[in-house]
Short mmCIF file of C-alpha atoms in Angstrom, two decimals:
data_model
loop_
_atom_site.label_atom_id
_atom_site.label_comp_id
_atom_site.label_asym_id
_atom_site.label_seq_id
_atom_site.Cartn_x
_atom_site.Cartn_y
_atom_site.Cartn_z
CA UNK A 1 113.95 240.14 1.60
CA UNK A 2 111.36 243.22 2.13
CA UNK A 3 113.74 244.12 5.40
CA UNK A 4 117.15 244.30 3.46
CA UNK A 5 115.88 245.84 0.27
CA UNK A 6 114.70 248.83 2.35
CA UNK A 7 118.06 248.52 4.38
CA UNK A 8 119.33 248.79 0.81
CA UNK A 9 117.72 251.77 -0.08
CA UNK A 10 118.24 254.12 3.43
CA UNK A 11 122.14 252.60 2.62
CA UNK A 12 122.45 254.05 -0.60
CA UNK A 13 120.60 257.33 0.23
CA UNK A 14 123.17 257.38 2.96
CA UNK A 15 126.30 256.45 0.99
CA UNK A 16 126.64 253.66 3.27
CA UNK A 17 128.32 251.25 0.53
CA UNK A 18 129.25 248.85 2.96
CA UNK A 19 125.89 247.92 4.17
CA UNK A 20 124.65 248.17 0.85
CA UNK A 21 126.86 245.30 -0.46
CA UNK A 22 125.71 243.30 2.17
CA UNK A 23 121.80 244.01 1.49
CA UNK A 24 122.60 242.90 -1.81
CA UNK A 25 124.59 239.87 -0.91
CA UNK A 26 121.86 239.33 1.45
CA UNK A 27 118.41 239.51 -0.79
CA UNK A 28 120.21 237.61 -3.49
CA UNK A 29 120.93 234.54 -1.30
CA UNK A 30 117.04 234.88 0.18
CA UNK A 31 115.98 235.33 -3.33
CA UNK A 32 118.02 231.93 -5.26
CA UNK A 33 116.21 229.19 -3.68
CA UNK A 34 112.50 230.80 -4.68
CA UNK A 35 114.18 231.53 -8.16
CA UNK A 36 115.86 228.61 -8.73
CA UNK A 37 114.44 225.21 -8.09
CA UNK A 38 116.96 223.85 -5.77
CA UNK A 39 114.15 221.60 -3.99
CA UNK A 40 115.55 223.23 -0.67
CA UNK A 41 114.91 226.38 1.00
CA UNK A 42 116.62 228.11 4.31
CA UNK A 43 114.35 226.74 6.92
CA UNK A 44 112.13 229.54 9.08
CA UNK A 45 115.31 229.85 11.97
CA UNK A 46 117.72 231.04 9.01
CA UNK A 47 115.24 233.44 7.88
CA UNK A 48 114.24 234.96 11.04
CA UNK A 49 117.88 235.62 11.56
CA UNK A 50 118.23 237.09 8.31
CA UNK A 51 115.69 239.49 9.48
CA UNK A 52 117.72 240.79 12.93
CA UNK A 53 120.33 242.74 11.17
CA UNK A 54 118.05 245.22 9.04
CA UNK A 55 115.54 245.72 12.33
CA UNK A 56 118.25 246.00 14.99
CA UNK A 57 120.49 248.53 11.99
CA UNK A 58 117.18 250.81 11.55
CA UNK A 59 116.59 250.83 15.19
CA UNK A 60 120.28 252.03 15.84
CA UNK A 61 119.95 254.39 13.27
CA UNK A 62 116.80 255.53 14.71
CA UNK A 63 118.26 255.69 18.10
CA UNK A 64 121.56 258.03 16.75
CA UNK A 65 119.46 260.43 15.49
CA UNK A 66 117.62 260.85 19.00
CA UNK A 67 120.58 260.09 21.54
CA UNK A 68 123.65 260.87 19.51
CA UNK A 69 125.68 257.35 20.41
CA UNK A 70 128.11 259.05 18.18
CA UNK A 71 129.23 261.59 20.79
CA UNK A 72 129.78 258.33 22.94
CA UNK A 73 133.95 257.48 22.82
CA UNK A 74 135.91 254.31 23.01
CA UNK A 75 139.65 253.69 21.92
CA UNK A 76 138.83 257.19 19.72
CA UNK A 77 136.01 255.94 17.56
CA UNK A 78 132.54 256.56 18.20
CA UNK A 79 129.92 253.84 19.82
CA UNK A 80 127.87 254.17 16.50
CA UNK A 81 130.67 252.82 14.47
CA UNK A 82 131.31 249.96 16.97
CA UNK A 83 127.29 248.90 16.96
CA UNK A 84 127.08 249.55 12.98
CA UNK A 85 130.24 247.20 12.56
CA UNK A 86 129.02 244.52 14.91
CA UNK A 87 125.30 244.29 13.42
CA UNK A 88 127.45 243.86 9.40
CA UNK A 89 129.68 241.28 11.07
CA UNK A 90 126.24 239.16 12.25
CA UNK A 91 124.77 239.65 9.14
CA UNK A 92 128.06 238.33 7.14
CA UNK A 93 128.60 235.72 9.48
CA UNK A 94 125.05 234.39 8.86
CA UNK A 95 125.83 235.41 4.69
CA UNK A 96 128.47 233.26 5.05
CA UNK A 97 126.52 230.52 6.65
CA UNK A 98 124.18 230.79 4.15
CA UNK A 99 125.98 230.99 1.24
CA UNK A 100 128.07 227.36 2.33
CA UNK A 101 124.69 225.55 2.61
CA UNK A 102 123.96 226.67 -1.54
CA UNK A 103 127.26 225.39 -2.02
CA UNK A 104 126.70 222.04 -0.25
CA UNK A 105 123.27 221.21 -1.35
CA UNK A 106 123.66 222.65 -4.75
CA UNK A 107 127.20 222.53 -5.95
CA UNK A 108 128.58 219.10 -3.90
CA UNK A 109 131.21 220.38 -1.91
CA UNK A 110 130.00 217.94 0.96
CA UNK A 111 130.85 220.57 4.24
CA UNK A 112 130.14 219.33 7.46
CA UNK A 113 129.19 222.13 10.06
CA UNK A 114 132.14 223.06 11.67
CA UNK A 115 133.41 223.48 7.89
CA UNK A 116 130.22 225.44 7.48
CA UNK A 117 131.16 227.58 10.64
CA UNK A 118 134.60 228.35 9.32
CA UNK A 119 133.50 229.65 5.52
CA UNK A 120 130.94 231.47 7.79
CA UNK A 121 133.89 233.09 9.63
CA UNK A 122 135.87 233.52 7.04
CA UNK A 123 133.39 235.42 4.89
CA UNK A 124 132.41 237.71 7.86
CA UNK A 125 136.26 238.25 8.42
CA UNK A 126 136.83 239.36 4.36
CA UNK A 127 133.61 241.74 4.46
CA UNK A 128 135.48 243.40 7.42
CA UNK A 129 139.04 243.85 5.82
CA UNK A 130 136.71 245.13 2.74
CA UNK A 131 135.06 247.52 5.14
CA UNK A 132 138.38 248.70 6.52
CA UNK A 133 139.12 249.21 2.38
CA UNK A 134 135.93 251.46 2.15
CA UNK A 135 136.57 253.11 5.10
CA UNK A 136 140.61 253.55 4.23
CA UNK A 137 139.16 254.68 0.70
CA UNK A 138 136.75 257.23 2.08
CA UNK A 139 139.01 258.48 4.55
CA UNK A 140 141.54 259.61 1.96
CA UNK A 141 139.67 261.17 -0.43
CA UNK A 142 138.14 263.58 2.64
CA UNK A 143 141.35 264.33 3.30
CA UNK A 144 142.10 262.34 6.87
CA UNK A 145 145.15 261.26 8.19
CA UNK A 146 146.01 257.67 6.94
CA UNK A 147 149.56 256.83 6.05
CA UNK A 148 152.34 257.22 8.26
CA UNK A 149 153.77 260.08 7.07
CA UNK A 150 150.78 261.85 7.96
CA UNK A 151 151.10 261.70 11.40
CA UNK A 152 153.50 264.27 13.22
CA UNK A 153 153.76 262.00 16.13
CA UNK A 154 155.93 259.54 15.30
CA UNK A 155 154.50 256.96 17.94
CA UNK A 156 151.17 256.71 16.37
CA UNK A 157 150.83 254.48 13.26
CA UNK A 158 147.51 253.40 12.75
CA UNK A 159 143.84 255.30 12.58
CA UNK A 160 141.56 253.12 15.20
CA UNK A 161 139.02 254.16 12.98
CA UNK A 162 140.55 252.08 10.39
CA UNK A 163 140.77 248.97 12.91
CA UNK A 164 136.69 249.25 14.30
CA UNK A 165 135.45 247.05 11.65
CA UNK A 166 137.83 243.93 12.04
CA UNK A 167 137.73 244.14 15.73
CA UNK A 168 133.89 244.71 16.40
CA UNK A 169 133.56 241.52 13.24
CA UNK A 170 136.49 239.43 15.24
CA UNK A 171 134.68 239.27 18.67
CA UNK A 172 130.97 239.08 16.98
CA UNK A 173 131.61 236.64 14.84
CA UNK A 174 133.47 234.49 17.66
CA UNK A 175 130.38 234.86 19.16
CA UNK A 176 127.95 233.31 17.13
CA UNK A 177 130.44 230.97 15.89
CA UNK A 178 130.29 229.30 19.25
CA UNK A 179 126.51 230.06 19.51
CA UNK A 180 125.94 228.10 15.98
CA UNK A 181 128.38 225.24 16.73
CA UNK A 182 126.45 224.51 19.91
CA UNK A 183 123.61 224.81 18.04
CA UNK A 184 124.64 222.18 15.50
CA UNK A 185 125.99 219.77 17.93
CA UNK A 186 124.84 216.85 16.90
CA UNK A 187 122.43 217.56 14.18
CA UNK A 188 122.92 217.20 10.40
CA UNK A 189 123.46 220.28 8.49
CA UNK A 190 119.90 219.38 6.56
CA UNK A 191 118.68 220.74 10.36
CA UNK A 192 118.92 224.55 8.58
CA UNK A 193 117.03 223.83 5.36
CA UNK A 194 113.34 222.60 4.64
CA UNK A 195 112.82 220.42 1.62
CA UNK A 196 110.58 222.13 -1.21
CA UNK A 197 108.02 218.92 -2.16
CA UNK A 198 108.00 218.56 -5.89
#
């Protein structure tokens, strides 16, 4: 929780709403099952993957500011938006993952884990179309090139700028989608929660 609330705070110092929505998705979810007495909490693997995102984000950050992976170019966006987008699509996927086992336990929705895996997908997948939003947003009121008619050159259409977020969240996510349906294989979803003893 620590980890994401100071993720939080370099996010909104940096205008970085994106990753600040998702610190505050993410401490709330950490946060319910201490609040609340749900007689459940995420068990210790959950929560030391809720701490990779904020380390690995502070460490690319940290790693910009000394070997400019900005000035690095693929498909005409910068290698700092690619890893940025990638680490958010981990941590949504595992927000998502999250977030279905409160709904399970708590509000009987009865989802096995590949349904678990797919809400976990899903949610990653709408964080990314709401980053492309942000960045869409942003990107027009600094004045950038974003509708058609902008363009002179007829032949180009989109912004890859635009696009970074769903494709760095479509191949991450497939990713550990696999990685947590392996994972699962053959367990019960209770295998991602302890029991709190009354």
């Amino acid at each position: 929780m620590v980890l994401s609330a100071v993720l939080a705070v370099i996010a909104f110092l940096a205008r970085d709403w994106m990753w600040l929505i998702i610190d505050i998705v993410c401490v709330v979810l950490l946060v319910v099952p201490h609040v609340k007495d749900l007689g459940y909490r995420y068990n210790r693997n959950i929560l030391a993957m809720s701490m990779v995102a904020p380390i690995v984000a502070v460490a690319v950050y940290a790693a910009n500011q000394v070997f400019s992976l900005e000035s690095e170019i693929i498909w005409q966006v910068n290698l700092y938006t690619y890893v940025t987008a990638g680490i958010q699509a981990y941590q949504c996927f595992l927000l998502g993952f999250m977030l279905s086992i409160v709904m399970d336990r708590s509000y009987n929705l009865t989802m096995t884990i590949p349904w678990m895996i797919v809400f976990a997908l899903t949610f990653a997948m709408a964080m990314s179309a709401l980053d492309m939003f942000f960045t869409f947003g942003l990107m027009y009121a600094e004045g950038f090139p974003v509708f058609n008619g902008d363009f002179y050159d007829s032949d180009r259409y989109t912004n890859p700028l635009l696009m970074s977020s769903p494709v760095a969240s479509t191949f991450i996510t497939a990713l550990f989608a696999a990685l947590m349906s392996v994972r699962g294989r053959g367990k019960d979803k209770d295998f991602f929660i302890e029991e709190v003893n009354a």
